[in-house]
Short mmCIF file of C-alpha atoms and ligand atoms in Angstrom, two decimals:
data_model
loop_
_atom_site.label_atom_id
_atom_site.label_comp_id
_atom_site.label_asym_id
_atom_site.label_seq_id
_atom_site.Cartn_x
_atom_site.Cartn_y
_atom_site.Cartn_z
CA MET A 1 10.53 37.65 -16.25
CA ARG A 2 12.52 34.93 -17.70
CA VAL A 3 15.30 36.35 -20.13
CA ARG A 4 17.96 34.75 -22.01
CA LYS A 5 21.57 36.13 -20.92
CA LYS A 6 22.51 38.89 -23.16
CA LYS A 7 25.74 38.53 -24.85
CA ASN A 8 26.79 41.99 -24.51
CA GLY A 9 24.65 42.37 -21.37
CA ALA A 10 27.46 43.53 -19.18
CA ALA A 11 28.59 46.26 -21.37
CA ARG A 12 25.22 47.60 -22.11
CA PHE A 13 24.33 47.68 -18.19
CA GLU A 14 27.72 49.64 -17.69
CA ALA A 15 26.91 52.07 -20.74
CA ALA A 16 23.79 52.93 -19.17
CA LEU A 17 24.95 53.66 -15.34
CA ASP A 18 24.32 57.21 -16.16
CA VAL A 19 20.69 56.41 -15.87
CA ILE A 20 20.76 53.39 -13.72
CA THR A 21 21.88 53.22 -10.16
CA GLU A 22 22.68 49.54 -9.07
CA ILE A 23 21.83 48.77 -5.47
CA LYS A 24 23.87 45.42 -4.39
CA LYS A 25 22.23 43.40 -1.70
CA ASP A 26 25.07 43.04 0.69
CA ALA A 27 25.54 46.74 0.61
CA PRO A 28 22.35 48.75 0.09
CA GLU A 29 22.52 52.66 0.03
CA MET A 30 19.71 54.91 0.75
CA LEU A 31 18.92 57.21 -2.62
CA ASP A 32 17.84 61.00 -2.57
CA VAL A 33 15.24 61.36 -5.30
CA LYS A 34 15.64 65.08 -5.23
CA GLU A 35 19.60 64.54 -5.89
CA MET A 36 18.49 61.80 -8.70
CA LEU A 37 15.65 63.68 -10.35
CA GLY A 38 15.97 67.66 -9.06
CA GLU A 39 12.88 69.40 -7.63
CA ARG A 40 9.66 68.08 -8.99
CA ARG A 41 5.86 68.29 -8.64
CA GLU A 42 5.55 64.70 -7.34
CA TYR A 43 7.63 61.75 -6.99
CA ARG A 44 6.60 58.51 -8.44
CA LEU A 45 8.13 54.95 -8.35
CA GLU A 46 7.38 51.92 -10.62
CA VAL A 47 8.31 48.33 -8.99
CA GLY A 48 9.08 45.61 -11.37
CA CYS A 49 9.21 47.94 -14.53
CA GLY A 50 10.30 45.21 -16.97
CA LYS A 51 11.40 46.83 -20.20
CA GLY A 52 10.05 50.16 -19.15
CA ALA A 53 7.24 50.92 -21.92
CA PHE A 54 4.93 52.23 -18.90
CA ALA A 55 7.90 54.16 -17.13
CA VAL A 56 9.07 55.88 -20.36
CA GLN A 57 5.65 56.87 -21.60
CA THR A 58 4.41 58.16 -18.26
CA ALA A 59 7.29 60.12 -17.79
CA GLN A 60 7.13 61.70 -21.15
CA ASN A 61 3.41 62.54 -20.44
CA GLU A 62 4.26 64.26 -17.44
CA GLY A 63 7.46 66.16 -17.25
CA ASP A 64 6.73 67.91 -14.24
CA VAL A 65 7.01 64.56 -12.51
CA GLY A 66 10.07 62.71 -11.31
CA PHE A 67 10.09 58.98 -11.91
CA VAL A 68 12.05 56.27 -10.46
CA ALA A 69 11.72 52.83 -11.98
CA MET A 70 13.23 49.58 -10.23
CA GLU A 71 13.82 46.25 -11.74
CA VAL A 72 15.96 43.33 -10.17
CA VAL A 73 16.86 41.79 -13.39
CA LYS A 74 19.93 43.35 -15.03
CA ASP A 75 19.22 42.37 -18.70
CA VAL A 76 15.69 43.35 -18.50
CA ILE A 77 16.47 46.81 -16.76
CA ILE A 78 19.13 47.67 -19.94
CA PHE A 79 16.01 47.68 -22.46
CA ALA A 80 14.27 50.28 -20.25
CA ALA A 81 17.34 52.60 -19.56
CA GLU A 82 18.07 52.75 -23.41
CA LYS A 83 14.41 53.51 -24.22
CA ALA A 84 14.56 56.50 -21.72
CA LYS A 85 18.14 57.50 -22.96
CA ALA A 86 16.68 57.43 -26.53
CA ALA A 87 13.81 59.77 -25.25
CA ALA A 88 16.43 61.89 -23.46
CA LEU A 89 14.12 61.80 -20.53
CA SER A 90 15.52 64.13 -17.26
CA ASN A 91 12.64 63.14 -15.25
CA LEU A 92 13.27 59.30 -15.22
CA ARG A 93 15.92 57.14 -13.33
CA PHE A 94 16.17 53.38 -12.79
CA VAL A 95 17.16 51.64 -9.57
CA CYS A 96 18.40 48.05 -10.42
CA ALA A 97 17.48 46.27 -6.96
CA ASP A 98 15.42 43.52 -5.32
CA ALA A 99 12.07 45.57 -4.06
CA ALA A 100 12.81 43.29 -0.70
CA LEU A 101 15.43 45.66 -0.23
CA ILE A 102 13.28 48.81 -0.34
CA GLU A 103 13.10 50.55 2.98
CA ASN A 104 16.96 50.54 2.94
CA ILE A 105 16.98 52.50 -0.40
CA PHE A 106 14.39 55.12 0.02
CA PRO A 107 13.64 57.18 3.21
CA PRO A 108 9.95 57.10 4.47
CA GLU A 109 7.44 59.44 2.89
CA THR A 110 9.33 59.67 -0.67
CA PHE A 111 6.57 58.91 -2.92
CA ASP A 112 3.32 60.47 -3.98
CA VAL A 113 2.45 57.44 -6.32
CA ILE A 114 3.82 53.63 -6.40
CA TYR A 115 2.85 51.65 -9.45
CA ILE A 116 2.63 47.78 -9.21
CA ASN A 117 2.23 46.55 -12.78
CA PHE A 118 1.82 42.97 -13.54
CA CYS A 119 3.75 41.65 -10.76
CA ASP A 120 4.91 38.10 -10.85
CA PRO A 121 1.70 35.93 -9.55
CA TRP A 122 3.65 33.15 -7.58
CA PRO A 123 0.59 30.90 -8.10
CA LYS A 124 1.69 28.35 -5.36
CA ALA A 125 0.05 29.00 -1.98
CA ARG A 126 3.48 28.23 -0.33
CA HIS A 127 4.96 31.09 -2.44
CA ALA A 128 2.46 33.84 -1.38
CA LYS A 129 4.91 35.79 0.64
CA ARG A 130 6.69 36.53 -2.37
CA ARG A 131 4.09 38.36 -4.20
CA LEU A 132 4.49 42.11 -4.39
CA THR A 133 0.75 42.41 -3.13
CA TYR A 134 1.65 40.36 -0.25
CA ARG A 135 0.79 42.59 2.92
CA ALA A 136 4.52 42.73 4.40
CA PHE A 137 5.74 44.26 1.07
CA LEU A 138 2.54 46.92 1.00
CA GLU A 139 3.45 47.88 4.31
CA LYS A 140 7.06 48.60 3.28
CA PHE A 141 5.70 50.39 0.23
CA ARG A 142 3.31 52.07 2.33
CA ALA A 143 5.86 53.82 4.39
CA LEU A 144 7.41 55.11 1.59
CA LEU A 145 4.39 56.94 0.54
CA ARG A 146 3.51 60.52 1.64
CA ALA A 147 0.29 61.31 3.29
CA GLY A 148 -2.65 60.91 1.19
CA GLY A 149 -0.10 59.05 -1.41
CA ARG A 150 -1.54 55.78 -3.46
CA ILE A 151 -0.64 52.55 -5.03
CA GLU A 152 -1.82 51.78 -8.56
CA PHE A 153 -2.21 48.18 -9.10
CA LYS A 154 -2.68 46.66 -12.23
CA THR A 155 -2.94 42.55 -13.26
CA ASP A 156 -4.26 40.05 -15.63
CA ASN A 157 -4.24 37.44 -13.01
CA ARG A 158 -7.60 37.43 -11.37
CA PRO A 159 -6.75 35.19 -8.74
CA LEU A 160 -3.51 37.27 -7.66
CA PHE A 161 -6.19 40.40 -7.68
CA ASP A 162 -8.48 38.65 -5.33
CA PHE A 163 -5.74 37.67 -3.29
CA SER A 164 -4.37 41.46 -3.03
CA LEU A 165 -7.84 43.30 -2.32
CA PRO A 166 -7.95 42.30 1.55
CA GLU A 167 -4.04 42.25 1.48
CA PHE A 168 -4.33 46.40 0.85
CA GLU A 169 -6.96 46.63 3.49
CA ALA A 170 -4.66 44.63 5.96
CA ALA A 171 -1.51 46.75 5.22
CA GLY A 172 -3.67 50.11 6.07
CA PHE A 173 -4.98 51.12 2.77
CA ASP A 174 -8.59 52.65 1.30
CA VAL A 175 -9.22 50.59 -1.75
CA SER A 176 -11.20 52.09 -4.63
CA CYS A 177 -11.55 52.57 -8.34
CA VAL A 178 -11.88 48.59 -8.74
CA THR A 179 -12.64 47.36 -12.02
CA PHE A 180 -12.06 43.42 -13.50
CA ASP A 181 -12.10 44.96 -17.07
CA LEU A 182 -9.69 48.05 -16.90
CA HIS A 183 -10.35 48.87 -20.85
CA LYS A 184 -13.87 48.62 -21.02
CA SER A 185 -14.24 50.81 -17.84
CA VAL A 186 -14.25 54.56 -17.09
CA TYR A 187 -10.55 54.06 -16.00
CA ALA A 188 -9.24 53.29 -19.43
CA VAL A 189 -9.07 57.09 -20.06
CA GLY A 190 -5.43 58.06 -19.93
CA ASN A 191 -4.42 54.26 -19.37
CA VAL A 192 -1.06 54.06 -20.08
CA MET A 193 0.02 50.14 -21.05
CA THR A 194 2.72 48.11 -19.98
CA GLU A 195 4.15 45.64 -22.10
CA TYR A 196 2.58 42.64 -20.37
CA GLU A 197 -0.86 44.78 -20.75
CA LYS A 198 -0.44 45.12 -24.43
CA ASN A 199 0.20 41.20 -24.80
CA PHE A 200 -2.48 40.30 -22.55
CA SER A 201 -5.26 42.59 -23.91
CA GLU A 202 -4.37 41.59 -27.55
CA ARG A 203 -4.90 38.21 -26.50
CA GLY A 204 -8.62 39.20 -25.29
CA VAL A 205 -7.62 38.59 -21.43
CA PRO A 206 -9.23 41.51 -19.19
CA ILE A 207 -7.32 43.43 -16.95
CA ASN A 208 -7.91 44.25 -13.29
CA ARG A 209 -7.17 47.40 -11.75
CA LEU A 210 -7.34 49.21 -8.22
CA VAL A 211 -5.96 52.33 -6.50
CA ALA A 212 -5.15 52.10 -2.75
CA THR A 213 -4.88 55.16 -0.90
CA LYS A 214 -2.93 55.25 2.28
CA LYS A 215 -4.93 55.79 5.40
C1 LIG B 1 5.93 39.98 -15.27
S1 LIG B 1 6.84 41.32 -15.17
C2 LIG B 1 5.99 42.62 -15.54
C3 LIG B 1 6.83 43.80 -16.35
C4 LIG B 1 6.38 45.11 -16.45
N1 LIG B 1 5.71 45.66 -15.38
C5 LIG B 1 5.17 45.02 -17.51
O1 LIG B 1 3.98 45.18 -17.17
O2 LIG B 1 5.01 44.80 -18.53
C6 LIG B 1 7.50 41.36 -13.62
C7 LIG B 1 8.66 42.19 -13.33
O3 LIG B 1 8.88 42.35 -12.27
C8 LIG B 1 10.52 42.02 -11.80
N2 LIG B 1 10.36 41.89 -10.52
C9 LIG B 1 10.06 40.88 -9.79
N3 LIG B 1 10.21 40.78 -8.38
C10 LIG B 1 11.24 42.04 -8.16
C11 LIG B 1 11.33 42.41 -7.14
N4 LIG B 1 11.35 41.93 -5.96
N5 LIG B 1 12.14 43.64 -7.31
C12 LIG B 1 12.43 44.44 -8.38
N6 LIG B 1 11.82 43.48 -9.45
C13 LIG B 1 11.03 42.94 -9.59
C14 LIG B 1 10.77 40.86 -12.81
O4 LIG B 1 12.03 40.87 -12.95
C15 LIG B 1 10.02 41.42 -13.88
O5 LIG B 1 10.54 42.27 -14.57
#
């Protein structure tokens, strides 16, 4: 996501540090979701939450679930954190960090569900390893899932979706609930839209979606 540098971005980021944990690349630290969110029925993670519409709405819908939303760009995560603060959500916290460091931030078997929503497609073949659905990333996410846990993946980008299907299989997941047009499918019920999803669907772009369950 390209974002113009916010004039007061640093001050807004500082003001949101009660709901954001910043992880520095050179000094990653392990986080304890129970300390962050208290005892919850389940813990879930969104990777690349952007401006936070999905995380905030999902946390509002399921108050007994603990949510962590991760985003690498400070000037983007401030929008998400400010939304969560305005809604006074006690079950949603943010981590400002690069997902490449994730195994140094959360211990194995922390989460029940991981959401990857509209990740950057990195269309050039030579950049395939940067995609969050590249198998090396998926293996890291898989280690963070509890037994029977799952990744829910949505994208407007059909080539990225076609690339991702075998990557999930190769990384030790069973893939199910595949649709190439989410909003016209049985899986539309209860679907929470992200900012990108709303934008693409308003332009008539079909949304691809799958569920990948840890084997
Ligand atoms: C295309 S946007 C989608 C945002 C949101 N999920 C949505 O659907 O509206 C992708 C987001 O993922 C973030 N992102 C990309 N790579 C990341 C990484 N390695 N770790 C954490 N966030 C990342 C970007 O900064 C951007 O905000």
